[in-house]
mmCIF file of C-alpha atoms in Angstrom:
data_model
loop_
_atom_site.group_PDB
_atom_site.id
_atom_site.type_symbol
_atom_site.label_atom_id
_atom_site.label_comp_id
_atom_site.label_asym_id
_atom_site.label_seq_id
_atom_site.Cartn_x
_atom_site.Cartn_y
_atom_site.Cartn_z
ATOM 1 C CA UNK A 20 -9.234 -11.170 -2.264
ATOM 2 C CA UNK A 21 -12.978 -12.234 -3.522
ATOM 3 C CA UNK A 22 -14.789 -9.943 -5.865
ATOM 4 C CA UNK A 23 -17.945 -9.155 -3.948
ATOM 5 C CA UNK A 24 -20.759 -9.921 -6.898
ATOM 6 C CA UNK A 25 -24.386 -10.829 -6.227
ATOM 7 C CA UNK A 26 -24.524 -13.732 -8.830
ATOM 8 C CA UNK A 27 -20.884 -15.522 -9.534
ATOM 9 C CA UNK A 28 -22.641 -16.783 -12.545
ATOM 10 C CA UNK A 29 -22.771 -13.340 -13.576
ATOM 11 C CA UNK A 30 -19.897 -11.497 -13.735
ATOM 12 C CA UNK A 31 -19.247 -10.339 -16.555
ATOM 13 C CA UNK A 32 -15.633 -9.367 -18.563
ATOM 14 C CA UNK A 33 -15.414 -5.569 -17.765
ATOM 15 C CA UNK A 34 -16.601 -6.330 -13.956
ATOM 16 C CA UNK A 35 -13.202 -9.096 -13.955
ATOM 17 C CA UNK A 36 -10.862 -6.556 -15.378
ATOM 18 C CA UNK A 37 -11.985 -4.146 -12.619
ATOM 19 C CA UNK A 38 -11.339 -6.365 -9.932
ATOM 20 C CA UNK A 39 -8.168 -7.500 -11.571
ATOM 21 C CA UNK A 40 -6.855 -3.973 -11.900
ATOM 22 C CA UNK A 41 -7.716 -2.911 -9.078
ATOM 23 C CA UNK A 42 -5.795 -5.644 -7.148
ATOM 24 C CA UNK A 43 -2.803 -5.297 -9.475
ATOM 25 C CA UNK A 44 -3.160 -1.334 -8.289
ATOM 26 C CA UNK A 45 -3.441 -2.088 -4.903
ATOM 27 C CA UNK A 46 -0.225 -4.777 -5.195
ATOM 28 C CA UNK A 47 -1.956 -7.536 -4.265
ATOM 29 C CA UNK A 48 -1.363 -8.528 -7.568
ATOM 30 C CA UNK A 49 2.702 -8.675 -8.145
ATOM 31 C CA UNK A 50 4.689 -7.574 -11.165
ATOM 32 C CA UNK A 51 5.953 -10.717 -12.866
ATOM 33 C CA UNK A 52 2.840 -13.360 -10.732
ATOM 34 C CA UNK A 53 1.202 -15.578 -13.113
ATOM 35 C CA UNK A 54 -2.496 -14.960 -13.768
ATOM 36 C CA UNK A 55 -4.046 -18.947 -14.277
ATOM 37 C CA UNK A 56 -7.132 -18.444 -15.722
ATOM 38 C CA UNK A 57 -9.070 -21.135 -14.193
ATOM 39 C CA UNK A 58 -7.789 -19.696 -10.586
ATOM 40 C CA UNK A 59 -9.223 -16.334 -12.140
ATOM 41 C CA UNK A 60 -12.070 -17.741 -12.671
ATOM 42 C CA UNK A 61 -12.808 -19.528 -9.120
ATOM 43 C CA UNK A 62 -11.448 -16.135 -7.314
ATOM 44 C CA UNK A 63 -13.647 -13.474 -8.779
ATOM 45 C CA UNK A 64 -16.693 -16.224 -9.760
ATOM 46 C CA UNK A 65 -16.706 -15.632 -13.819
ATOM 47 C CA UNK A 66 -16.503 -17.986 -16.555
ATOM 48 C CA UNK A 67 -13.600 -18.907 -18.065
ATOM 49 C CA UNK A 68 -14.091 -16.829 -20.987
ATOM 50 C CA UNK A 69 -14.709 -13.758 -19.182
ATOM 51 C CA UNK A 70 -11.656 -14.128 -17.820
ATOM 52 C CA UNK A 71 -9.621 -14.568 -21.011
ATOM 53 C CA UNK A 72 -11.695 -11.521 -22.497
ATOM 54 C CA UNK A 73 -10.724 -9.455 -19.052
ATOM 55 C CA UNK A 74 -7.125 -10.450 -19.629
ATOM 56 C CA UNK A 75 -6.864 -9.711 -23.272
ATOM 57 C CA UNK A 76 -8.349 -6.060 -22.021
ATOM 58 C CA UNK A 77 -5.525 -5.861 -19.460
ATOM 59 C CA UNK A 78 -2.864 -7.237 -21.808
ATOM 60 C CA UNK A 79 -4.085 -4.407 -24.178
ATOM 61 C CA UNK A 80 -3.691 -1.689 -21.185
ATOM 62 C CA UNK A 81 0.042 -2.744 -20.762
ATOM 63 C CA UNK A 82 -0.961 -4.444 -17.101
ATOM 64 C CA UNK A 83 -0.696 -7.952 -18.418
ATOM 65 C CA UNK A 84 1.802 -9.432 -20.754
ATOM 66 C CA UNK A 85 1.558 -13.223 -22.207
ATOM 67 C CA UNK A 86 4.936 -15.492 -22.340
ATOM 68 C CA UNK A 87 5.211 -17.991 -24.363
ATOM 69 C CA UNK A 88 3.794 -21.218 -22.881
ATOM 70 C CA UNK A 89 3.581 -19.589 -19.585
ATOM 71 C CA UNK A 90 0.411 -17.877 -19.702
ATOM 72 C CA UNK A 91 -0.287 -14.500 -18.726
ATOM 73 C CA UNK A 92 1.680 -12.260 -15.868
ATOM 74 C CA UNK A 93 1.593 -8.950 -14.440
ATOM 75 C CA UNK A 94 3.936 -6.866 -16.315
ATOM 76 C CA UNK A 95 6.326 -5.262 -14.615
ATOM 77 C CA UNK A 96 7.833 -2.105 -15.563
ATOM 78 C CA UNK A 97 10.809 -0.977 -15.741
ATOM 79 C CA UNK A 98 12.796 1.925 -14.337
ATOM 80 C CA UNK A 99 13.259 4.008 -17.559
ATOM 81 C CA UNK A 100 9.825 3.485 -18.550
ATOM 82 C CA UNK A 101 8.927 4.637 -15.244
ATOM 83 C CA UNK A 102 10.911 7.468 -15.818
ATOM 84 C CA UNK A 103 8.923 8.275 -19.049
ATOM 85 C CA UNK A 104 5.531 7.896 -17.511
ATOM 86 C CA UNK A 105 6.152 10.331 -14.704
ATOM 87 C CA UNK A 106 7.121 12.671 -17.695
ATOM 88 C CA UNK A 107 3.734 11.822 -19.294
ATOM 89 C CA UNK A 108 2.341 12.614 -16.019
ATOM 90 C CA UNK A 109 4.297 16.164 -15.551
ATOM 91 C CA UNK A 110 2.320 17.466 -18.411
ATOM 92 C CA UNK A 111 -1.387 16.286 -17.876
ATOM 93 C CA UNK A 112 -1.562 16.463 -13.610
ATOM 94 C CA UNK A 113 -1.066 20.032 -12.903
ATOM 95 C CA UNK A 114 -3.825 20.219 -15.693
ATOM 96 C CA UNK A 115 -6.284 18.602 -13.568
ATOM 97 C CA UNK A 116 -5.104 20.064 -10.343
ATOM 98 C CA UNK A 117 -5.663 23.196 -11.956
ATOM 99 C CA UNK A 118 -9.178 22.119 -12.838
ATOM 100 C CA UNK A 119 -9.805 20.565 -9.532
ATOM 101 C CA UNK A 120 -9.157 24.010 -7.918
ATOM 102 C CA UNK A 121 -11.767 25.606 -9.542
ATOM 103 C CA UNK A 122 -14.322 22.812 -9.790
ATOM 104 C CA UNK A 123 -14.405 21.194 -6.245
ATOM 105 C CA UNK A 124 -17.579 22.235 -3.915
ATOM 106 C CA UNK A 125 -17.433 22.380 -0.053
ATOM 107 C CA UNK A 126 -17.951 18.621 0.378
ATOM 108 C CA UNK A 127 -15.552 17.685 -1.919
ATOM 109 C CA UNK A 128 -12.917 20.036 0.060
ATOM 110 C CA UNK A 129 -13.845 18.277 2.994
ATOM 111 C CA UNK A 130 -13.168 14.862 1.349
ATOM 112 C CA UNK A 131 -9.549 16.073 0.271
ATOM 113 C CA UNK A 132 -8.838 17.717 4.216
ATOM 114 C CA UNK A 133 -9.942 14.054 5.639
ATOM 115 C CA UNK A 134 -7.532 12.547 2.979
ATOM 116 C CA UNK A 135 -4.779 15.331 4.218
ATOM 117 C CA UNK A 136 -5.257 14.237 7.961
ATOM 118 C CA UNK A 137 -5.425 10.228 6.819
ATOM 119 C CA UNK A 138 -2.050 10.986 4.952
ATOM 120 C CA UNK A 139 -0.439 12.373 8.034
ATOM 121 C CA UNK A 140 -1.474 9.568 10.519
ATOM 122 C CA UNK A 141 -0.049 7.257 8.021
ATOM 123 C CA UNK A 142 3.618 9.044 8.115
ATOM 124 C CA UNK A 143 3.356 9.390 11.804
ATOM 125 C CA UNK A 144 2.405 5.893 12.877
ATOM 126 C CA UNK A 145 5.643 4.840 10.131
ATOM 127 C CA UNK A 146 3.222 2.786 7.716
ATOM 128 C CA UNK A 147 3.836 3.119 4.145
ATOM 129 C CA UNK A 148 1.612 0.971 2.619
ATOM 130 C CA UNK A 149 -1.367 2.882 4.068
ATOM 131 C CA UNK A 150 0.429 5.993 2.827
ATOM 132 C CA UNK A 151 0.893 3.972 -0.456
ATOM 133 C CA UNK A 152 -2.519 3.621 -0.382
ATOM 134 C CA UNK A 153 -3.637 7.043 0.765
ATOM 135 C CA UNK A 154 -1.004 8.520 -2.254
ATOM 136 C CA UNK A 155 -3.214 7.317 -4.875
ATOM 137 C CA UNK A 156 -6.694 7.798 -3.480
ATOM 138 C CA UNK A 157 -5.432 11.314 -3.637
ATOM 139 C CA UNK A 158 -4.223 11.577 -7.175
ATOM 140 C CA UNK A 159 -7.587 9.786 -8.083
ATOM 141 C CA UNK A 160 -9.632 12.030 -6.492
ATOM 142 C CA UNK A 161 -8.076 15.084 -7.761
ATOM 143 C CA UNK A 162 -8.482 13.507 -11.248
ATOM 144 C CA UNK A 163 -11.901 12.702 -10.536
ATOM 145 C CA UNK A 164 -12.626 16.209 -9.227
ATOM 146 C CA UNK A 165 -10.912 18.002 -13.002
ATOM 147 C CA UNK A 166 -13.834 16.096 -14.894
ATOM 148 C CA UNK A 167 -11.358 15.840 -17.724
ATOM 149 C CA UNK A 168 -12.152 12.724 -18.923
ATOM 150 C CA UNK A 169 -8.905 12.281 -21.580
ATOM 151 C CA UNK A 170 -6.393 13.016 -19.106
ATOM 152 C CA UNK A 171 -8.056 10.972 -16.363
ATOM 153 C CA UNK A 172 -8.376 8.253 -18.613
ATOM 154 C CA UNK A 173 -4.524 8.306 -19.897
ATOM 155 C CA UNK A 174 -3.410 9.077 -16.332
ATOM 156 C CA UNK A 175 -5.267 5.782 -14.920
ATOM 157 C CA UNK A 176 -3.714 3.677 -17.425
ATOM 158 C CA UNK A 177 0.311 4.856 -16.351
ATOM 159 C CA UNK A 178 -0.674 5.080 -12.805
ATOM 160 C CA UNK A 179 -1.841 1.281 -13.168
ATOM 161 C CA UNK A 180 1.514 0.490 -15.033
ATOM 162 C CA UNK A 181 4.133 2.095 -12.489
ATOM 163 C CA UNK A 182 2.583 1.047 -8.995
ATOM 164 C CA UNK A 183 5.422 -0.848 -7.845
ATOM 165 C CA UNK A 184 8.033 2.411 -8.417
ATOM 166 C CA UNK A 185 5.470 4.095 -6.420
ATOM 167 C CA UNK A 186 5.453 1.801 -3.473
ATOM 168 C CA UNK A 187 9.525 1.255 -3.654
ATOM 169 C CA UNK A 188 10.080 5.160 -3.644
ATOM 170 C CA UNK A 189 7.735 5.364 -0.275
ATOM 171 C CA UNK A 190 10.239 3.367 0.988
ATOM 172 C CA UNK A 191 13.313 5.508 0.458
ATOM 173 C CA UNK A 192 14.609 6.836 3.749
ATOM 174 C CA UNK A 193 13.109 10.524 4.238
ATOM 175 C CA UNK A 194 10.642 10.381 1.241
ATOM 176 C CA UNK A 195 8.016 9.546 3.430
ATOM 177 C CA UNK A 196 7.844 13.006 4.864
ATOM 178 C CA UNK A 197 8.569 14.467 1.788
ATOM 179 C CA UNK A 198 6.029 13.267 -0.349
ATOM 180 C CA UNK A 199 3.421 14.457 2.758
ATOM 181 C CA UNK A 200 4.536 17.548 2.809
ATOM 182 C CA UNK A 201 4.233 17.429 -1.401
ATOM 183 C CA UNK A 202 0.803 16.230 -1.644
ATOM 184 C CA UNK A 203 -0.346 18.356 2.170
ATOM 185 C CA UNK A 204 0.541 21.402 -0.575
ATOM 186 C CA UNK A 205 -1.687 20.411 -3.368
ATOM 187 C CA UNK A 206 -4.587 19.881 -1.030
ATOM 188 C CA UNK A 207 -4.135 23.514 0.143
ATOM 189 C CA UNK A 208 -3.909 24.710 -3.216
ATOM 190 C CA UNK A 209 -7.292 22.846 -4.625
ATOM 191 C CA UNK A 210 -8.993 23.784 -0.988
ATOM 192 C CA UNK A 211 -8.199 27.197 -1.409
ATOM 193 C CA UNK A 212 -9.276 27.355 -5.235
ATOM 194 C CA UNK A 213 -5.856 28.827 -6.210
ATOM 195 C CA UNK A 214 -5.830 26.910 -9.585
ATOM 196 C CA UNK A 215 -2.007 28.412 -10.502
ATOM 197 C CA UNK A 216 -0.905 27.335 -6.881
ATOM 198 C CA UNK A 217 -2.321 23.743 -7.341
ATOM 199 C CA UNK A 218 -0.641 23.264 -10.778
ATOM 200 C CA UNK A 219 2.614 24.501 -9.354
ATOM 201 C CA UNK A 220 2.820 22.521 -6.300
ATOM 202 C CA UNK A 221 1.648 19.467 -8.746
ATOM 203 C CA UNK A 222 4.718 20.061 -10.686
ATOM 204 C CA UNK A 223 7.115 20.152 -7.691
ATOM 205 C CA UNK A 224 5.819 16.847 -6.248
ATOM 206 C CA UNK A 225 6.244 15.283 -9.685
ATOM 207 C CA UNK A 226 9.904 16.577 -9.962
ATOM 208 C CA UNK A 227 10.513 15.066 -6.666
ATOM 209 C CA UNK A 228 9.212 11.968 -8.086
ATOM 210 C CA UNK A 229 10.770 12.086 -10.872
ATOM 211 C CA UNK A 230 14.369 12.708 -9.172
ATOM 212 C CA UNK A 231 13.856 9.941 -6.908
ATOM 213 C CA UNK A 232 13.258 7.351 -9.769
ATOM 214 C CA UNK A 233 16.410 8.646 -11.616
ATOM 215 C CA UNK A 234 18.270 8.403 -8.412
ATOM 216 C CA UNK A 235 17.344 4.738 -7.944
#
């Protein structure tokens, strides 16, 4: 992956941690991969200080840990503090679902219903990191469409940290379908405007999440 910026000379420290969380969100940054700051540097065209700056900001987020005379890594996360974040999540995502009900206009219904029939292509055509994918341009979008800046801002952050979980669990045999069916709910919910029904059907897809963790 390149970080598409007009000037490499440029880019700046917030710009690198953007592009470094966003591939660490989209996996193509591991949990436990080494982070070299000169390859840093060279990938996304920054200085070397940028870089270090963009890392300390990541390290601070709880996406990046440093090991002694090993540099920095993607941190990975483990399964009971996976466990806690989805309980983190319980409380603040049927908020925003909620919100997103009663906030979203006709185009931003439409963006959800093209999301619902991406989603269900996915599960047919068997390919889970598209669903992967799909699964958190959702959740983003919903938190987006709440315009409740606290809780998007907290939920961000613990969606960042647990991204592997959420890939392995779209692997477990019959989840697939499940989580569809989950998230095809909460789209109905926030089209309709039925702020009570979108909370509720928020909570039941974060159960099932939550059961599946414990169950791993």
């Amino acid at each position: 992956m390149r970080a598409e910026t007009a000037d490499p000379s440029t880019a700046s420290a917030p710009a690198v941690s953007d592009v470094i969380r966003d591939a660490i969100l989209r996996g193509e940054f591991v949990p436990n991969q080494r982070l070299v700051e000169s390859d840093l540097a060279d990938q996304f065209g920054a200085s070397r200080s940028a870089v270090r700056l963009a890392l300390l900001e990541l390290m601070n987020e709880g996406l990046i840990e440093r090991v002694r005379n090993r540099g920095a890594r993607v941190r990975a996360v483990s399964l009971d503090e996976a466990v806690e974040i989805c309980d983190v999540r319980l409380m603040l995502e049927p908020l925003c679902a909620s919100l997103a009900a009663t906030r979203a206009d006709a185009d931003e219904r439409g963006a959800l219903q093209a999301l619902a029939d991406a989603m269900s292509d996915a599960v047919d055509d068997a390919d889970l990191a598209r669903q992967s994918e799909l699964n958190h341009q959702l959740h983003t979008l919903v938190r987006r469409l709440s315009a409740h800046h606290t809780a998007t801002r907290i939920l961000e952050r613990l969606r960042a940290q647990s991204v592997l979980h959420r890939f392995r669990l779209t692997t477990r045999p019959g989840r697939a379908r499940e989580s569809l069916a989950e998230h095809l709910a909460i789209i109905s919910a926030i089209c309709d405007g039925d702020p009570d029904r979108a909370a509720d059907a928020t909570r039941r897809h974060l159960r099932a999440v939550l059961s599946a963790l414990q169950q791993t």
